[in-house]
Amino acid sequence: MEPLCNSIAAALAEHHEFITQKRNKISPSILQDHHLPRSSMKSQPAPPPAPLLFHVFSNNGYFNLCFLLHYIKHGHPNQSYLLDLIRGTIVDSAPSHLTPEVLTRGMIGAFLSKPHELSYEDQFWTPAFMNFWNMIYKFKFVRKHWDFANSLLEGAHDRDSWPYLFLYSDADKMVLAKETEQHMELLKKHEIE
């Protein structure tokens, strides 16, 4: 996961730098085309860096964002300035802690056709996937990463100082409204909007 986070953090920093440079460049030909006097080309303070806004969808998007932000803060301090540029996060249909039940709902929704018509109480698939995830969780290396991912949700207040907008529904069968509301309450306890 670390090489991927490193690549994403570097790409995010590079993209942000590119956008900021594009906004700061004014070529003499542009000024002449608009009949601006050359005196207006005197050096002026650079505009502030462009702000960042994240929009993540479902648990996969939210957990990837959590890993990325954790990595920028703890594993890549020379890019920690990016955290100051974040103005908000839109969270669509997320998050919920990783549990066998949540992963089972995700597998059923992802792999079976017409998941909106499928009952998560299916007599065959639900027990099969639950048994699979319970078996996988017994491996120490899997449990370590799973627990770390869940700890990122618990430690959200350590990382963020920007507002969140949660989009969720009682009709969502994949990420239940009560799971999203529990995370919202956690953030409120730590005075995050």
GROMACS .gro file of C-alpha atoms in nm:
model
  193
    1MET     CA    1   0.000   0.000   0.000
    2GLU     CA    2   0.288   0.238   0.077
    3PRO     CA    3   0.421   0.256  -0.283
    4LEU     CA    4   0.069   0.329  -0.407
    5CYS     CA    5   0.015   0.602  -0.147
    6ASN     CA    6   0.355   0.747  -0.228
    7SER     CA    7   0.264   0.760  -0.598
    8ILE     CA    8  -0.078   0.913  -0.531
    9ALA     CA    9   0.061   1.172  -0.288
   10ALA     CA   10   0.335   1.266  -0.536
   11ALA     CA   11   0.085   1.288  -0.822
   12LEU     CA   12  -0.150   1.501  -0.612
   13ALA     CA   13   0.136   1.737  -0.519
   14GLU     CA   14   0.257   1.748  -0.880
   15HIS     CA   15  -0.094   1.818  -1.013
   16HIS     CA   16  -0.151   2.087  -0.752
   17GLU     CA   17   0.184   2.249  -0.837
   18PHE     CA   18   0.098   2.237  -1.210
   19ILE     CA   19  -0.242   2.402  -1.158
   20THR     CA   20  -0.091   2.670  -0.933
   21GLN     CA   21   0.182   2.746  -1.187
   22LYS     CA   22  -0.073   2.767  -1.469
   23ARG     CA   23  -0.276   3.019  -1.268
   24ASN     CA   24   0.034   3.225  -1.188
   25LYS     CA   25   0.170   3.249  -1.545
   26ILE     CA   26   0.082   3.545  -1.760
   27SER     CA   27   0.264   3.557  -2.090
   28PRO     CA   28   0.355   3.890  -2.255
   29SER     CA   29   0.162   3.788  -2.567
   30ILE     CA   30  -0.157   3.749  -2.366
   31LEU     CA   31  -0.108   4.093  -2.216
   32GLN     CA   32  -0.050   4.244  -2.560
   33ASP     CA   33  -0.354   4.067  -2.704
   34HIS     CA   34  -0.565   4.233  -2.437
   35HIS     CA   35  -0.391   4.570  -2.484
   36LEU     CA   36  -0.263   4.582  -2.130
   37PRO     CA   37   0.032   4.814  -2.074
   38ARG     CA   38   0.366   4.647  -2.001
   39SER     CA   39   0.372   4.827  -1.667
   40SER     CA   40   0.101   4.587  -1.551
   41MET     CA   41   0.352   4.304  -1.593
   42LYS     CA   42   0.545   4.414  -1.284
   43SER     CA   43   0.584   4.137  -1.036
   44GLN     CA   44   0.280   4.098  -0.823
   45PRO     CA   45   0.231   3.865  -0.531
   46ALA     CA   46   0.146   3.515  -0.642
   47PRO     CA   47  -0.215   3.414  -0.583
   48PRO     CA   48  -0.269   3.162  -0.308
   49PRO     CA   49  -0.245   2.793  -0.401
   50ALA     CA   50  -0.559   2.633  -0.536
   51PRO     CA   51  -0.776   2.471  -0.268
   52LEU     CA   52  -0.850   2.098  -0.268
   53LEU     CA   53  -1.191   1.934  -0.228
   54PHE     CA   54  -1.234   1.558  -0.210
   55HIS     CA   55  -1.547   1.372  -0.319
   56VAL     CA   56  -1.530   1.004  -0.228
   57PHE     CA   57  -1.782   0.732  -0.299
   58SER     CA   58  -1.857   0.432  -0.081
   59ASN     CA   59  -1.622   0.257   0.158
   60ASN     CA   60  -1.353   0.195  -0.101
   61GLY     CA   61  -1.320   0.564  -0.182
   62TYR     CA   62  -1.334   0.669   0.182
   63PHE     CA   63  -1.075   0.417   0.298
   64ASN     CA   64  -0.843   0.511   0.010
   65LEU     CA   65  -0.873   0.876   0.112
   66CYS     CA   66  -0.801   0.783   0.476
   67PHE     CA   67  -0.490   0.588   0.375
   68LEU     CA   68  -0.371   0.872   0.152
   69LEU     CA   69  -0.417   1.139   0.418
   70HIS     CA   70  -0.255   0.923   0.683
   71TYR     CA   71   0.041   0.860   0.454
   72ILE     CA   72   0.083   1.229   0.369
   73LYS     CA   73   0.074   1.323   0.736
   74HIS     CA   74   0.290   1.044   0.877
   75GLY     CA   75   0.490   0.897   0.593
   76HIS     CA   76   0.554   1.184   0.358
   77PRO     CA   77   0.597   1.504   0.563
   78ASN     CA   78   0.738   1.708   0.272
   79GLN     CA   79   0.389   1.698   0.119
   80SER     CA   80   0.202   1.777   0.441
   81TYR     CA   81   0.135   2.128   0.307
   82LEU     CA   82  -0.141   1.963   0.101
   83LEU     CA   83  -0.340   1.909   0.421
   84ASP     CA   84  -0.360   2.287   0.468
   85LEU     CA   85  -0.511   2.327   0.122
   86ILE     CA   86  -0.804   2.091   0.180
   87ARG     CA   87  -1.128   2.283   0.215
   88GLY     CA   88  -1.367   1.993   0.257
   89THR     CA   89  -1.465   1.636   0.188
   90ILE     CA   90  -1.788   1.511   0.035
   91VAL     CA   91  -1.854   1.155   0.150
   92ASP     CA   92  -2.111   0.971  -0.060
   93SER     CA   93  -2.253   0.646   0.086
   94ALA     CA   94  -1.979   0.585   0.342
   95PRO     CA   95  -1.815   0.499   0.580
   96SER     CA   96  -1.866   0.187   0.782
   97HIS     CA   97  -1.613  -0.017   0.976
   98LEU     CA   98  -1.476  -0.322   0.801
   99THR     CA   99  -1.655  -0.624   0.941
  100PRO     CA  100  -1.748  -0.957   0.784
  101GLU     CA  101  -2.105  -0.830   0.747
  102VAL     CA  102  -2.000  -0.506   0.569
  103LEU     CA  103  -1.761  -0.692   0.340
  104THR     CA  104  -2.031  -0.949   0.264
  105ARG     CA  105  -2.273  -0.674   0.162
  106GLY     CA  106  -1.998  -0.527  -0.058
  107MET     CA  107  -1.920  -0.862  -0.223
  108ILE     CA  108  -2.287  -0.935  -0.289
  109GLY     CA  109  -2.338  -0.588  -0.433
  110ALA     CA  110  -2.023  -0.600  -0.648
  111PHE     CA  111  -2.027  -0.952  -0.786
  112LEU     CA  112  -2.389  -1.050  -0.824
  113SER     CA  113  -2.610  -0.909  -1.096
  114LYS     CA  114  -2.884  -0.667  -0.994
  115PRO     CA  115  -2.768  -0.616  -0.635
  116HIS     CA  116  -3.059  -0.377  -0.576
  117GLU     CA  117  -3.296  -0.674  -0.620
  118LEU     CA  118  -3.089  -0.908  -0.405
  119SER     CA  119  -3.166  -0.960  -0.042
  120TYR     CA  120  -2.864  -0.941   0.186
  121GLU     CA  121  -3.032  -1.220   0.377
  122ASP     CA  122  -2.984  -1.455   0.079
  123GLN     CA  123  -2.983  -1.818   0.199
  124PHE     CA  124  -2.670  -1.915   0.004
  125TRP     CA  125  -2.449  -1.610  -0.066
  126THR     CA  126  -2.470  -1.434   0.268
  127PRO     CA  127  -2.346  -1.732   0.475
  128ALA     CA  128  -2.087  -1.822   0.209
  129PHE     CA  129  -1.934  -1.473   0.206
  130MET     CA  130  -1.961  -1.437   0.586
  131ASN     CA  131  -1.772  -1.765   0.630
  132PHE     CA  132  -1.512  -1.653   0.375
  133TRP     CA  133  -1.445  -1.321   0.553
  134ASN     CA  134  -1.440  -1.484   0.897
  135MET     CA  135  -1.184  -1.734   0.768
  136ILE     CA  136  -0.971  -1.462   0.604
  137TYR     CA  137  -0.975  -1.252   0.923
  138LYS     CA  138  -0.803  -1.534   1.112
  139PHE     CA  139  -0.480  -1.466   0.923
  140LYS     CA  140  -0.264  -1.236   1.132
  141PHE     CA  141  -0.142  -1.020   0.840
  142VAL     CA  142  -0.499  -0.969   0.717
  143ARG     CA  143  -0.624  -0.884   1.066
  144LYS     CA  144  -0.338  -0.633   1.107
  145HIS     CA  145  -0.434  -0.440   0.791
  146TRP     CA  146  -0.806  -0.468   0.858
  147ASP     CA  147  -0.762  -0.334   1.212
  148PHE     CA  148  -0.538  -0.054   1.083
  149ALA     CA  149  -0.802   0.050   0.829
  150ASN     CA  150  -1.066   0.060   1.103
  151SER     CA  151  -0.833   0.262   1.326
  152LEU     CA  152  -0.817   0.529   1.054
  153LEU     CA  153  -1.192   0.576   1.097
  154GLU     CA  154  -1.157   0.599   1.474
  155GLY     CA  155  -0.873   0.849   1.439
  156ALA     CA  156  -1.044   1.075   1.188
  157HIS     CA  157  -1.033   1.362   1.437
  158ASP     CA  158  -0.653   1.339   1.455
  159ARG     CA  159  -0.621   1.410   1.087
  160ASP     CA  160  -0.885   1.651   0.971
  161SER     CA  161  -0.985   2.006   1.048
  162TRP     CA  162  -1.199   2.073   0.741
  163PRO     CA  163  -1.575   2.024   0.708
  164TYR     CA  164  -1.746   1.712   0.579
  165LEU     CA  165  -2.068   1.672   0.384
  166PHE     CA  166  -2.222   1.325   0.412
  167LEU     CA  167  -2.462   1.202   0.143
  168TYR     CA  168  -2.647   0.890   0.253
  169SER     CA  169  -2.988   0.726   0.255
  170ASP     CA  170  -3.198   0.492   0.463
  171ALA     CA  171  -3.259   0.299   0.139
  172ASP     CA  172  -2.887   0.214   0.096
  173LYS     CA  173  -2.839  -0.157   0.160
  174MET     CA  174  -2.461  -0.152   0.118
  175VAL     CA  175  -2.357   0.117   0.368
  176LEU     CA  176  -2.632   0.149   0.624
  177ALA     CA  177  -2.744   0.494   0.735
  178LYS     CA  178  -2.679   0.407   1.101
  179GLU     CA  179  -2.312   0.333   1.017
  180THR     CA  180  -2.267   0.671   0.848
  181GLU     CA  181  -2.446   0.845   1.136
  182GLN     CA  182  -2.216   0.674   1.389
  183HIS     CA  183  -1.913   0.813   1.205
  184MET     CA  184  -2.072   1.158   1.188
  185GLU     CA  185  -2.122   1.147   1.565
  186LEU     CA  186  -1.756   1.053   1.614
  187LEU     CA  187  -1.648   1.357   1.412
  188LYS     CA  188  -1.890   1.585   1.601
  189LYS     CA  189  -1.742   1.470   1.934
  190HIS     CA  190  -1.409   1.601   1.812
  191GLU     CA  191  -1.560   1.928   1.688
  192ILE     CA  192  -1.526   1.854   1.319
  193GLU     CA  193  -1.813   2.002   1.115
   0.00000   0.00000   0.00000
